[in-house]
């Protein structure tokens, strides 16, 4: 196995992001690697969520949320014995991941991936494959299985029902 000395973990708070965080943490501990954690505010989805009207207030909320997700990831890693430096960026995630990997001289980038059906893959595009052409280091893609995705959806529905019943 290659000896990775500098690992960049990409975390967005999703099920796939958490899986990438777990896999990356295990490797970082095993290899005693320098570890970095990146959270990106994807401006394309932020603009879409705000119906094309990205006000300063909306932009601030997206940033607050992303910084909280980054801190959640750093805290999770710290609790498991991994010292990680957090990084935050605005932009297109593939660009920001590639830029930071190059800037840091990362040996390995760890990303999460949601397995999708053929139609969804066609509609949504290639996803992480664009990253392959943008970095000169290894990439570990942590995939959430269909069962994990179903379990996560069930938990989200249960939490929503519990919150609704308390309101």
mmCIF file of C-alpha atoms in Angstrom:
data_model
loop_
_atom_site.group_PDB
_atom_site.id
_atom_site.type_symbol
_atom_site.label_atom_id
_atom_site.label_comp_id
_atom_site.label_asym_id
_atom_site.label_seq_id
_atom_site.Cartn_x
_atom_site.Cartn_y
_atom_site.Cartn_z
ATOM 1 C CA UNK A 1 0.000 0.000 0.000
ATOM 2 C CA UNK A 2 1.205 3.483 -0.799
ATOM 3 C CA UNK A 3 2.311 5.514 2.197
ATOM 4 C CA UNK A 4 0.178 8.625 2.203
ATOM 5 C CA UNK A 5 1.637 11.472 4.246
ATOM 6 C CA UNK A 6 -0.905 14.225 3.540
ATOM 7 C CA UNK A 7 -4.624 13.473 3.254
ATOM 8 C CA UNK A 8 -7.393 15.871 2.198
ATOM 9 C CA UNK A 9 -10.842 14.817 3.408
ATOM 10 C CA UNK A 10 -13.885 16.414 1.785
ATOM 11 C CA UNK A 11 -16.931 16.746 4.027
ATOM 12 C CA UNK A 12 -20.388 18.171 3.424
ATOM 13 C CA UNK A 13 -22.401 16.649 6.261
ATOM 14 C CA UNK A 14 -24.198 14.113 4.044
ATOM 15 C CA UNK A 15 -24.281 10.355 4.540
ATOM 16 C CA UNK A 16 -21.620 10.007 1.838
ATOM 17 C CA UNK A 17 -19.546 12.756 3.427
ATOM 18 C CA UNK A 18 -19.688 10.988 6.793
ATOM 19 C CA UNK A 19 -18.584 7.741 5.162
ATOM 20 C CA UNK A 20 -15.630 9.570 3.558
ATOM 21 C CA UNK A 21 -14.806 11.087 6.947
ATOM 22 C CA UNK A 22 -14.790 7.650 8.628
ATOM 23 C CA UNK A 23 -12.648 6.064 5.892
ATOM 24 C CA UNK A 24 -10.251 9.005 5.850
ATOM 25 C CA UNK A 25 -9.960 9.060 9.636
ATOM 26 C CA UNK A 26 -9.098 5.362 9.710
ATOM 27 C CA UNK A 27 -6.369 5.876 7.111
ATOM 28 C CA UNK A 28 -5.020 9.011 8.779
ATOM 29 C CA UNK A 29 -4.695 7.200 12.103
ATOM 30 C CA UNK A 30 -3.137 4.102 10.557
ATOM 31 C CA UNK A 31 -0.637 6.097 8.494
ATOM 32 C CA UNK A 32 -0.109 8.954 10.983
ATOM 33 C CA UNK A 33 -0.735 11.308 8.066
ATOM 34 C CA UNK A 34 -1.118 15.071 8.131
ATOM 35 C CA UNK A 35 -4.855 15.586 7.731
ATOM 36 C CA UNK A 36 -6.889 18.414 6.232
ATOM 37 C CA UNK A 37 -10.671 18.747 6.057
ATOM 38 C CA UNK A 38 -12.447 20.814 3.391
ATOM 39 C CA UNK A 39 -16.012 22.103 3.369
ATOM 40 C CA UNK A 40 -17.253 23.931 0.269
ATOM 41 C CA UNK A 41 -20.292 26.141 -0.244
ATOM 42 C CA UNK A 42 -21.401 25.195 -3.757
ATOM 43 C CA UNK A 43 -22.535 28.543 -5.131
ATOM 44 C CA UNK A 44 -24.518 26.912 -7.949
ATOM 45 C CA UNK A 45 -26.778 25.031 -5.557
ATOM 46 C CA UNK A 46 -26.900 28.025 -3.205
ATOM 47 C CA UNK A 47 -28.182 30.240 -6.008
ATOM 48 C CA UNK A 48 -30.713 27.603 -7.057
ATOM 49 C CA UNK A 49 -31.983 27.240 -3.476
ATOM 50 C CA UNK A 50 -32.496 30.989 -3.224
ATOM 51 C CA UNK A 51 -34.429 31.143 -6.540
ATOM 52 C CA UNK A 52 -31.590 33.043 -8.187
ATOM 53 C CA UNK A 53 -31.713 35.868 -5.641
ATOM 54 C CA UNK A 54 -28.670 35.292 -3.485
ATOM 55 C CA UNK A 55 -28.889 38.120 -0.962
ATOM 56 C CA UNK A 56 -26.191 38.930 1.559
ATOM 57 C CA UNK A 57 -28.397 37.393 4.255
ATOM 58 C CA UNK A 58 -28.891 34.156 2.293
ATOM 59 C CA UNK A 59 -25.195 34.005 1.444
ATOM 60 C CA UNK A 60 -24.355 34.482 5.120
ATOM 61 C CA UNK A 61 -26.676 31.633 6.112
ATOM 62 C CA UNK A 62 -25.087 29.277 3.577
ATOM 63 C CA UNK A 63 -21.663 30.213 4.923
ATOM 64 C CA UNK A 64 -22.762 29.720 8.560
ATOM 65 C CA UNK A 65 -24.144 26.290 7.723
ATOM 66 C CA UNK A 66 -21.000 25.235 5.850
ATOM 67 C CA UNK A 67 -18.722 26.473 8.640
ATOM 68 C CA UNK A 68 -20.823 24.561 11.191
ATOM 69 C CA UNK A 69 -20.500 21.419 9.046
ATOM 70 C CA UNK A 70 -16.738 21.955 8.834
ATOM 71 C CA UNK A 71 -16.492 22.370 12.620
ATOM 72 C CA UNK A 72 -18.638 19.255 13.125
ATOM 73 C CA UNK A 73 -16.170 17.306 10.977
ATOM 74 C CA UNK A 74 -13.088 18.693 12.728
ATOM 75 C CA UNK A 75 -14.645 17.935 16.135
ATOM 76 C CA UNK A 76 -15.560 14.392 15.042
ATOM 77 C CA UNK A 77 -12.003 13.763 13.848
ATOM 78 C CA UNK A 78 -10.488 15.248 17.019
ATOM 79 C CA UNK A 79 -12.674 12.995 19.188
ATOM 80 C CA UNK A 80 -11.205 10.015 17.326
ATOM 81 C CA UNK A 81 -7.609 11.131 17.748
ATOM 82 C CA UNK A 82 -7.106 12.712 14.313
ATOM 83 C CA UNK A 83 -5.750 16.250 14.344
ATOM 84 C CA UNK A 84 -7.079 17.958 11.225
ATOM 85 C CA UNK A 85 -6.773 21.464 9.890
ATOM 86 C CA UNK A 86 -10.100 22.782 8.597
ATOM 87 C CA UNK A 87 -10.435 24.634 5.295
ATOM 88 C CA UNK A 88 -13.469 26.467 3.969
ATOM 89 C CA UNK A 89 -14.209 27.649 0.428
ATOM 90 C CA UNK A 90 -16.924 29.164 -1.750
ATOM 91 C CA UNK A 91 -17.195 27.789 -5.287
ATOM 92 C CA UNK A 92 -17.659 24.671 -7.354
ATOM 93 C CA UNK A 93 -16.605 21.706 -5.167
ATOM 94 C CA UNK A 94 -14.522 19.964 -7.860
ATOM 95 C CA UNK A 95 -12.544 23.173 -8.462
ATOM 96 C CA UNK A 96 -12.042 23.871 -4.770
ATOM 97 C CA UNK A 97 -10.993 20.293 -3.973
ATOM 98 C CA UNK A 98 -8.501 20.261 -6.867
ATOM 99 C CA UNK A 99 -7.102 23.691 -5.946
ATOM 100 C CA UNK A 100 -6.594 22.835 -2.277
ATOM 101 C CA UNK A 101 -5.134 19.394 -3.057
ATOM 102 C CA UNK A 102 -2.556 21.070 -5.294
ATOM 103 C CA UNK A 103 -1.857 23.877 -2.818
ATOM 104 C CA UNK A 104 -1.319 21.404 0.032
ATOM 105 C CA UNK A 105 0.588 18.863 -2.047
ATOM 106 C CA UNK A 106 -1.875 16.189 -0.902
ATOM 107 C CA UNK A 107 -1.018 12.533 -1.572
ATOM 108 C CA UNK A 108 -4.638 11.428 -1.216
ATOM 109 C CA UNK A 109 -8.072 13.021 -1.544
ATOM 110 C CA UNK A 110 -11.021 11.265 0.128
ATOM 111 C CA UNK A 111 -14.520 12.035 -1.169
ATOM 112 C CA UNK A 112 -17.954 10.552 -0.665
ATOM 113 C CA UNK A 113 -20.170 9.346 -3.492
ATOM 114 C CA UNK A 114 -23.881 8.586 -3.716
ATOM 115 C CA UNK A 115 -24.538 5.558 -5.894
ATOM 116 C CA UNK A 116 -27.220 6.452 -8.430
ATOM 117 C CA UNK A 117 -29.299 4.693 -11.031
ATOM 118 C CA UNK A 118 -28.496 4.928 -14.740
ATOM 119 C CA UNK A 119 -31.133 7.599 -15.417
ATOM 120 C CA UNK A 120 -30.058 9.693 -12.448
ATOM 121 C CA UNK A 121 -26.395 9.361 -13.449
ATOM 122 C CA UNK A 122 -27.250 10.496 -16.983
ATOM 123 C CA UNK A 123 -29.333 13.433 -15.749
ATOM 124 C CA UNK A 124 -26.950 14.605 -13.014
ATOM 125 C CA UNK A 125 -23.683 14.048 -14.856
ATOM 126 C CA UNK A 126 -20.502 12.203 -14.004
ATOM 127 C CA UNK A 127 -19.918 13.695 -10.537
ATOM 128 C CA UNK A 128 -16.523 12.777 -9.076
ATOM 129 C CA UNK A 129 -15.091 11.593 -12.400
ATOM 130 C CA UNK A 130 -14.257 15.225 -13.231
ATOM 131 C CA UNK A 131 -12.022 15.288 -10.168
ATOM 132 C CA UNK A 132 -9.900 12.454 -11.578
ATOM 133 C CA UNK A 133 -8.688 14.735 -14.356
ATOM 134 C CA UNK A 134 -7.979 17.634 -12.009
ATOM 135 C CA UNK A 135 -5.676 16.164 -9.353
ATOM 136 C CA UNK A 136 -2.302 14.462 -9.580
ATOM 137 C CA UNK A 137 -2.726 12.398 -6.424
ATOM 138 C CA UNK A 138 -4.703 9.307 -5.479
ATOM 139 C CA UNK A 139 -8.440 9.547 -4.796
ATOM 140 C CA UNK A 140 -10.380 7.340 -2.402
ATOM 141 C CA UNK A 141 -14.104 7.338 -3.162
ATOM 142 C CA UNK A 142 -16.235 6.214 -0.214
ATOM 143 C CA UNK A 143 -19.604 4.981 -1.478
ATOM 144 C CA UNK A 144 -22.703 4.725 0.650
ATOM 145 C CA UNK A 145 -24.538 1.512 -0.154
ATOM 146 C CA UNK A 146 -28.219 1.417 -1.069
ATOM 147 C CA UNK A 147 -28.944 -0.064 2.367
ATOM 148 C CA UNK A 148 -27.093 2.791 4.086
ATOM 149 C CA UNK A 149 -29.015 5.305 1.982
ATOM 150 C CA UNK A 150 -32.352 3.679 2.905
ATOM 151 C CA UNK A 151 -31.419 3.636 6.604
ATOM 152 C CA UNK A 152 -30.485 7.320 6.453
ATOM 153 C CA UNK A 153 -33.787 8.230 4.775
ATOM 154 C CA UNK A 154 -35.709 6.257 7.405
ATOM 155 C CA UNK A 155 -33.865 8.106 10.197
ATOM 156 C CA UNK A 156 -34.581 11.474 8.561
ATOM 157 C CA UNK A 157 -38.295 10.642 8.222
ATOM 158 C CA UNK A 158 -38.429 9.446 11.836
ATOM 159 C CA UNK A 159 -36.750 12.648 13.057
ATOM 160 C CA UNK A 160 -39.127 14.791 10.984
ATOM 161 C CA UNK A 161 -42.162 12.955 12.384
ATOM 162 C CA UNK A 162 -40.853 13.324 15.942
ATOM 163 C CA UNK A 163 -40.262 17.052 15.416
ATOM 164 C CA UNK A 164 -43.731 17.497 13.895
ATOM 165 C CA UNK A 165 -45.410 15.702 16.800
ATOM 166 C CA UNK A 166 -43.628 17.960 19.321
ATOM 167 C CA UNK A 167 -44.709 21.132 17.515
#
